[in-house]
PDB file of C-alpha atoms in Angstrom:
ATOM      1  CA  UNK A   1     154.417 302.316 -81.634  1.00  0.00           C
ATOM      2  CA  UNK A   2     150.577 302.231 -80.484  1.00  0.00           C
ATOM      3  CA  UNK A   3     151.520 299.667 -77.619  1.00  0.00           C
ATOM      4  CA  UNK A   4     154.618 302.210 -76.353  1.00  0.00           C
ATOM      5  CA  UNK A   5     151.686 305.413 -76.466  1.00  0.00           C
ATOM      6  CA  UNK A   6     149.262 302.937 -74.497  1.00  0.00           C
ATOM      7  CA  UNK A   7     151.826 302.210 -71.806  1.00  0.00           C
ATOM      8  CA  UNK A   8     153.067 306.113 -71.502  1.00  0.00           C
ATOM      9  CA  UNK A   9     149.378 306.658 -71.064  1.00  0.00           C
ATOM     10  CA  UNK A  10     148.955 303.826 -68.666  1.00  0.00           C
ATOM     11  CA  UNK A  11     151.909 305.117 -66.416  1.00  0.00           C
ATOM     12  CA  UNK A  12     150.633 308.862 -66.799  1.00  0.00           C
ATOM     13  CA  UNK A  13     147.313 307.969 -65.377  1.00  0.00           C
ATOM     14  CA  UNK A  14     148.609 306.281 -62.758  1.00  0.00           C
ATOM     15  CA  UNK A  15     150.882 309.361 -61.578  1.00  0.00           C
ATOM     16  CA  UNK A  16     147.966 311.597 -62.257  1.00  0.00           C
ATOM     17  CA  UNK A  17     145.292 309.740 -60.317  1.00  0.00           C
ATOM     18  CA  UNK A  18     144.947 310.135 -56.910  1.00  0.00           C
ATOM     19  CA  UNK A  19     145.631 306.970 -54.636  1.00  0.00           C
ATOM     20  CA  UNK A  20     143.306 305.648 -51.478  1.00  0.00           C
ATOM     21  CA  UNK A  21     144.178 303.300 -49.248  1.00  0.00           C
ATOM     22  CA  UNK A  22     141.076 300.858 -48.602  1.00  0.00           C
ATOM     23  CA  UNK A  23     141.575 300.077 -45.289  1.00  0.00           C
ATOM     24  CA  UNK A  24     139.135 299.148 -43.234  1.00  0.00           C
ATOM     25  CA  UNK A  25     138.824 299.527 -39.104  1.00  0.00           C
ATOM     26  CA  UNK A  26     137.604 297.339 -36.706  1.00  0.00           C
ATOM     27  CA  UNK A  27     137.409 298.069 -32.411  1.00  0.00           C
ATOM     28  CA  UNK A  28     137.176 296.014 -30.356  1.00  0.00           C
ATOM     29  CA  UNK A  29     134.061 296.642 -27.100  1.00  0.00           C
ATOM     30  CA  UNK A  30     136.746 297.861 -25.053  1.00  0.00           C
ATOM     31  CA  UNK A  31     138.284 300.283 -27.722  1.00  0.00           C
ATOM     32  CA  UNK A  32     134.688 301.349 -28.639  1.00  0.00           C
ATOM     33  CA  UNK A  33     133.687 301.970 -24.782  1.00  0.00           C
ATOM     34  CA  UNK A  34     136.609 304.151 -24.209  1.00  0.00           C
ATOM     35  CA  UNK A  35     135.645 306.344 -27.314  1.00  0.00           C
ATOM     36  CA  UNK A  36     131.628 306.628 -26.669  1.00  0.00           C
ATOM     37  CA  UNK A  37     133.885 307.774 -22.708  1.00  0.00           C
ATOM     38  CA  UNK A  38     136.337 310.093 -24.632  1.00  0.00           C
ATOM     39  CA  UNK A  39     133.457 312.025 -26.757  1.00  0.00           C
ATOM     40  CA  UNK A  40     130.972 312.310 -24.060  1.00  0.00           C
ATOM     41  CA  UNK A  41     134.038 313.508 -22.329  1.00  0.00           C
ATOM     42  CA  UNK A  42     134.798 316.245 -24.619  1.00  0.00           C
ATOM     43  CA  UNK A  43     131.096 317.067 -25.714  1.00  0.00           C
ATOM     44  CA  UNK A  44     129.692 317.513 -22.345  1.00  0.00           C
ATOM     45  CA  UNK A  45     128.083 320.977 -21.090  1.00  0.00           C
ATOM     46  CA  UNK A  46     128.074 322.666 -17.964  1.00  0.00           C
ATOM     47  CA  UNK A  47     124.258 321.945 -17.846  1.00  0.00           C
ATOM     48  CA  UNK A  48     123.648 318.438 -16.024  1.00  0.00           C
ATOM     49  CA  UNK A  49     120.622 318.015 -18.279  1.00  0.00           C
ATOM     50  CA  UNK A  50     122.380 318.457 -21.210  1.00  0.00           C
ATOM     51  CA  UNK A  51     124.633 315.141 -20.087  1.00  0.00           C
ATOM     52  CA  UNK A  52     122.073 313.401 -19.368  1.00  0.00           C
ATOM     53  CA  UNK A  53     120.129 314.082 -22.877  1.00  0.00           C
ATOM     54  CA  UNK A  54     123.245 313.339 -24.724  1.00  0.00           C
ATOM     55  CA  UNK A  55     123.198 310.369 -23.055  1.00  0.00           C
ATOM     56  CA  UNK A  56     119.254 309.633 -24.023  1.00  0.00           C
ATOM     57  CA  UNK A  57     120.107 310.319 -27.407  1.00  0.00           C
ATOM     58  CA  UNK A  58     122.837 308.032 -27.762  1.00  0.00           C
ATOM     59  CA  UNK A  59     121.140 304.937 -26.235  1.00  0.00           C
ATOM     60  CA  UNK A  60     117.718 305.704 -28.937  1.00  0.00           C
ATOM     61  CA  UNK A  61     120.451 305.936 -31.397  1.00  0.00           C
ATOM     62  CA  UNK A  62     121.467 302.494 -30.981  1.00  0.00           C
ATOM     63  CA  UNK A  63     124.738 303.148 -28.874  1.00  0.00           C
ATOM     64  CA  UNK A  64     126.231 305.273 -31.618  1.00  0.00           C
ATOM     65  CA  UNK A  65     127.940 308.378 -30.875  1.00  0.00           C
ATOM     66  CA  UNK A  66     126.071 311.373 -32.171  1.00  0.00           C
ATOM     67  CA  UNK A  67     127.108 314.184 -33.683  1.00  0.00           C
ATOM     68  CA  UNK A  68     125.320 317.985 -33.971  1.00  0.00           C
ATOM     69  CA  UNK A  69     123.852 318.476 -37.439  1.00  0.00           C
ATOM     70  CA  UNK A  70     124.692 314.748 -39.111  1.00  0.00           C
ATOM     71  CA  UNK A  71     120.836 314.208 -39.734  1.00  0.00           C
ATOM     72  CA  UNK A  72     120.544 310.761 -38.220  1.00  0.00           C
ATOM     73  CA  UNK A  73     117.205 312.214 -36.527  1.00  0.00           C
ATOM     74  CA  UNK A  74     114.877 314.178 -37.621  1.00  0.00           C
ATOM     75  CA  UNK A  75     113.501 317.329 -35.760  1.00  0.00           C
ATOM     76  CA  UNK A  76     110.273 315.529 -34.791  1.00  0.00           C
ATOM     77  CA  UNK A  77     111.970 312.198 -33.691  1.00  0.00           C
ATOM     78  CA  UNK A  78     114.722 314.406 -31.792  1.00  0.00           C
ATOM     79  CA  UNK A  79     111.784 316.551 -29.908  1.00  0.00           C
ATOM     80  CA  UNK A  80     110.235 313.330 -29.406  1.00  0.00           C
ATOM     81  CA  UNK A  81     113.636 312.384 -27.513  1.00  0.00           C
ATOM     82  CA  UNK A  82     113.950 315.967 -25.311  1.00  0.00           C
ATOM     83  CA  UNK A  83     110.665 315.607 -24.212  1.00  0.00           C
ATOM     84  CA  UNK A  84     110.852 311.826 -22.652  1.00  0.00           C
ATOM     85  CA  UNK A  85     113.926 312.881 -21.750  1.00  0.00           C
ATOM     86  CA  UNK A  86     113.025 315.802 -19.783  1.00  0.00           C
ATOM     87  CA  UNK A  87     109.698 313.849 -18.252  1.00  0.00           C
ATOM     88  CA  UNK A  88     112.736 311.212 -16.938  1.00  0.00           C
ATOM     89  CA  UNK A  89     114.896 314.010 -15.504  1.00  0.00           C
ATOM     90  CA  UNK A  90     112.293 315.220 -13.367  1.00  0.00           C
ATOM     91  CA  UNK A  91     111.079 312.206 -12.522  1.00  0.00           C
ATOM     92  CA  UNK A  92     114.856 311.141 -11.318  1.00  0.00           C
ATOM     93  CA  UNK A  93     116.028 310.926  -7.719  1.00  0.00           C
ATOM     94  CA  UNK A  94     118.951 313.419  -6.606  1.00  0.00           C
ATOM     95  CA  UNK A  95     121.178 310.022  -6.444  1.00  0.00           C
ATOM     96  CA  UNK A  96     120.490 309.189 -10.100  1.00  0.00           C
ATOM     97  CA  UNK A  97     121.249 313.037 -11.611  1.00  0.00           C
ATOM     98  CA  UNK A  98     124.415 313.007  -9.597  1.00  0.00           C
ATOM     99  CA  UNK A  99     127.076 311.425 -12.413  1.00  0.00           C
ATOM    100  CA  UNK A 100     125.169 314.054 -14.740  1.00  0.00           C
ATOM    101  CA  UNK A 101     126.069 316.882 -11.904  1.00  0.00           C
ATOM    102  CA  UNK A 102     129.811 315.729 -11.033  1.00  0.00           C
ATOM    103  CA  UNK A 103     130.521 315.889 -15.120  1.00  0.00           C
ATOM    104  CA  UNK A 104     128.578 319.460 -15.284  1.00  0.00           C
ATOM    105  CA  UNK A 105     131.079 320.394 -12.365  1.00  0.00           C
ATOM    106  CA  UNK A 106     133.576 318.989 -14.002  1.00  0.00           C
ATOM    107  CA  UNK A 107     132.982 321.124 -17.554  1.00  0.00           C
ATOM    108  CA  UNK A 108     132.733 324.367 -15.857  1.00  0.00           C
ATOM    109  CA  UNK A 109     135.868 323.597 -13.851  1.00  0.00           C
ATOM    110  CA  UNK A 110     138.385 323.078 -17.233  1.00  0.00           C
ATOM    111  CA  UNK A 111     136.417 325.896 -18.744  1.00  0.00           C
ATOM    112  CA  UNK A 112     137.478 328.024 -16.434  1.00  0.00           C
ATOM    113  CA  UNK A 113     140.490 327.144 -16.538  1.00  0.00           C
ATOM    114  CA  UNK A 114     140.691 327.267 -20.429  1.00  0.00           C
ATOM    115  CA  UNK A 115     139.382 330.678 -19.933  1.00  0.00           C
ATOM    116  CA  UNK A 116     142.477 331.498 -17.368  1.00  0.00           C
ATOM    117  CA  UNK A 117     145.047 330.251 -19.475  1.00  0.00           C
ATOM    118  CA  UNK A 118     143.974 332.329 -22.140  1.00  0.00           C
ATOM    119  CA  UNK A 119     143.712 335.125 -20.318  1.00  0.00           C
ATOM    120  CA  UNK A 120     147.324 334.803 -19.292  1.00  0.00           C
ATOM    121  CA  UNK A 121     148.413 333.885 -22.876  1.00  0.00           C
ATOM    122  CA  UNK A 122     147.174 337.044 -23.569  1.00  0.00           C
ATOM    123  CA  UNK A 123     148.343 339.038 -20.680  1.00  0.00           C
ATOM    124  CA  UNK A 124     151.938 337.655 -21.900  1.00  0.00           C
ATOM    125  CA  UNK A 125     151.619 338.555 -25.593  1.00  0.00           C
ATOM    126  CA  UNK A 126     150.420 342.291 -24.427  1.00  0.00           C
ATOM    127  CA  UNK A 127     153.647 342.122 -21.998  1.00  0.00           C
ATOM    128  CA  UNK A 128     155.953 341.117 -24.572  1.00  0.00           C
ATOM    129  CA  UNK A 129     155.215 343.849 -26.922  1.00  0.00           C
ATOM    130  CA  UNK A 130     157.903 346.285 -26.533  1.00  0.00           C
ATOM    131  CA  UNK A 131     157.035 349.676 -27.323  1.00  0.00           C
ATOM    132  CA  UNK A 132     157.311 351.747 -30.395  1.00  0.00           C
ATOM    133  CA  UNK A 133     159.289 354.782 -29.713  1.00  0.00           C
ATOM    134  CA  UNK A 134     159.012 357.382 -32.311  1.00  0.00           C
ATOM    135  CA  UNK A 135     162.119 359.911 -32.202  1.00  0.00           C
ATOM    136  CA  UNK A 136     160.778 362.345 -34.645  1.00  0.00           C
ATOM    137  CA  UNK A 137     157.924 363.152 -33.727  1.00  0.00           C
ATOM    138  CA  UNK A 138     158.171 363.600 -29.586  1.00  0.00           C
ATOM    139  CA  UNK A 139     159.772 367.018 -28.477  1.00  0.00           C
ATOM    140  CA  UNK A 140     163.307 366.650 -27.132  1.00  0.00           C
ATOM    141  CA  UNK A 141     163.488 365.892 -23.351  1.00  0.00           C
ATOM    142  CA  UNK A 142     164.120 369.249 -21.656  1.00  0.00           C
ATOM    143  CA  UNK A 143     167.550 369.778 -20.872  1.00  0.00           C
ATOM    144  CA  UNK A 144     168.895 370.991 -17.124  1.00  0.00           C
ATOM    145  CA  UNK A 145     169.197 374.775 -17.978  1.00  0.00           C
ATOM    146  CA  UNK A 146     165.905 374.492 -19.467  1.00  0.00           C
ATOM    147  CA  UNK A 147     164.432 373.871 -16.088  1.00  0.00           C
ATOM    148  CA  UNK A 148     165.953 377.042 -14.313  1.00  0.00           C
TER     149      UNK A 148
END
């Protein structure tokens, strides 16, 4: 009897319990490449700076991609960072700072046109709305003899 209860318990737990799959990942240099590509990509500002101390940050992080507010630096090391970084900007050549400019170009192109398209969106979703009429409470529309 005691071994039947242990195995109903056994097989209870087991539906119970949540499941993880341990997987683990591995990229190759070239995956890796075109994902540190794909996030600067995505997280890059309209401010050429900005690229460029992104881009700072990520080489004194060891080539990892960084994220806002994971705490991998602390506030002094990070202000440490922006300040090199800045003296290096300045310091720059108009040839260097131009990859930083073309992707700054680049942001405030597709956010304008993510602004556009919403704007349309909307201008649709306003358009489709069709009008409530409401019979009772509008005065009939005056008839012809009215008029004379």
């Amino acid at each position: 009897m005691t071994a039947i209860w242990d195995k109903m318990c056994e097989v209870f737990t087991l539906l119970v319990r949540p499941t993880r799959r341990k997987t683990r990942v591995t990229f190759s240099p070239s995956t890796l490449h075109r994902e540190i590509i794909r996030h600067t990509k995505l997280s890059a500002s309209p401010n050429p700076f900005f690229n460029f101390l992104a881009e700072v940050r990520m080489k004194a992080n060891g080539g990892e991609l960084m994220h806002p507010g994971c705490g991998s630096m602390s506030p002094r090391e990070s202000a440490r960072i922006a300040k090199t970084a800045g003296r290096l900007w300045n310091s720059m050549s108009d040839e260097q700072k131009q990859p930083y400019r073309s992707i700054a170009m680049e942001q405030r192109k597709l956010k304008r046109l993510r602004r556009r398209r919403s704007y349309l969106s909307a201008r649709r979703r306003r358009e489709r709305k069709t009008p409530v009429e409401c019979k009772f409470l509008l005065p009939p529309p005056p008839t012809h003899q009215e008029h004379l």
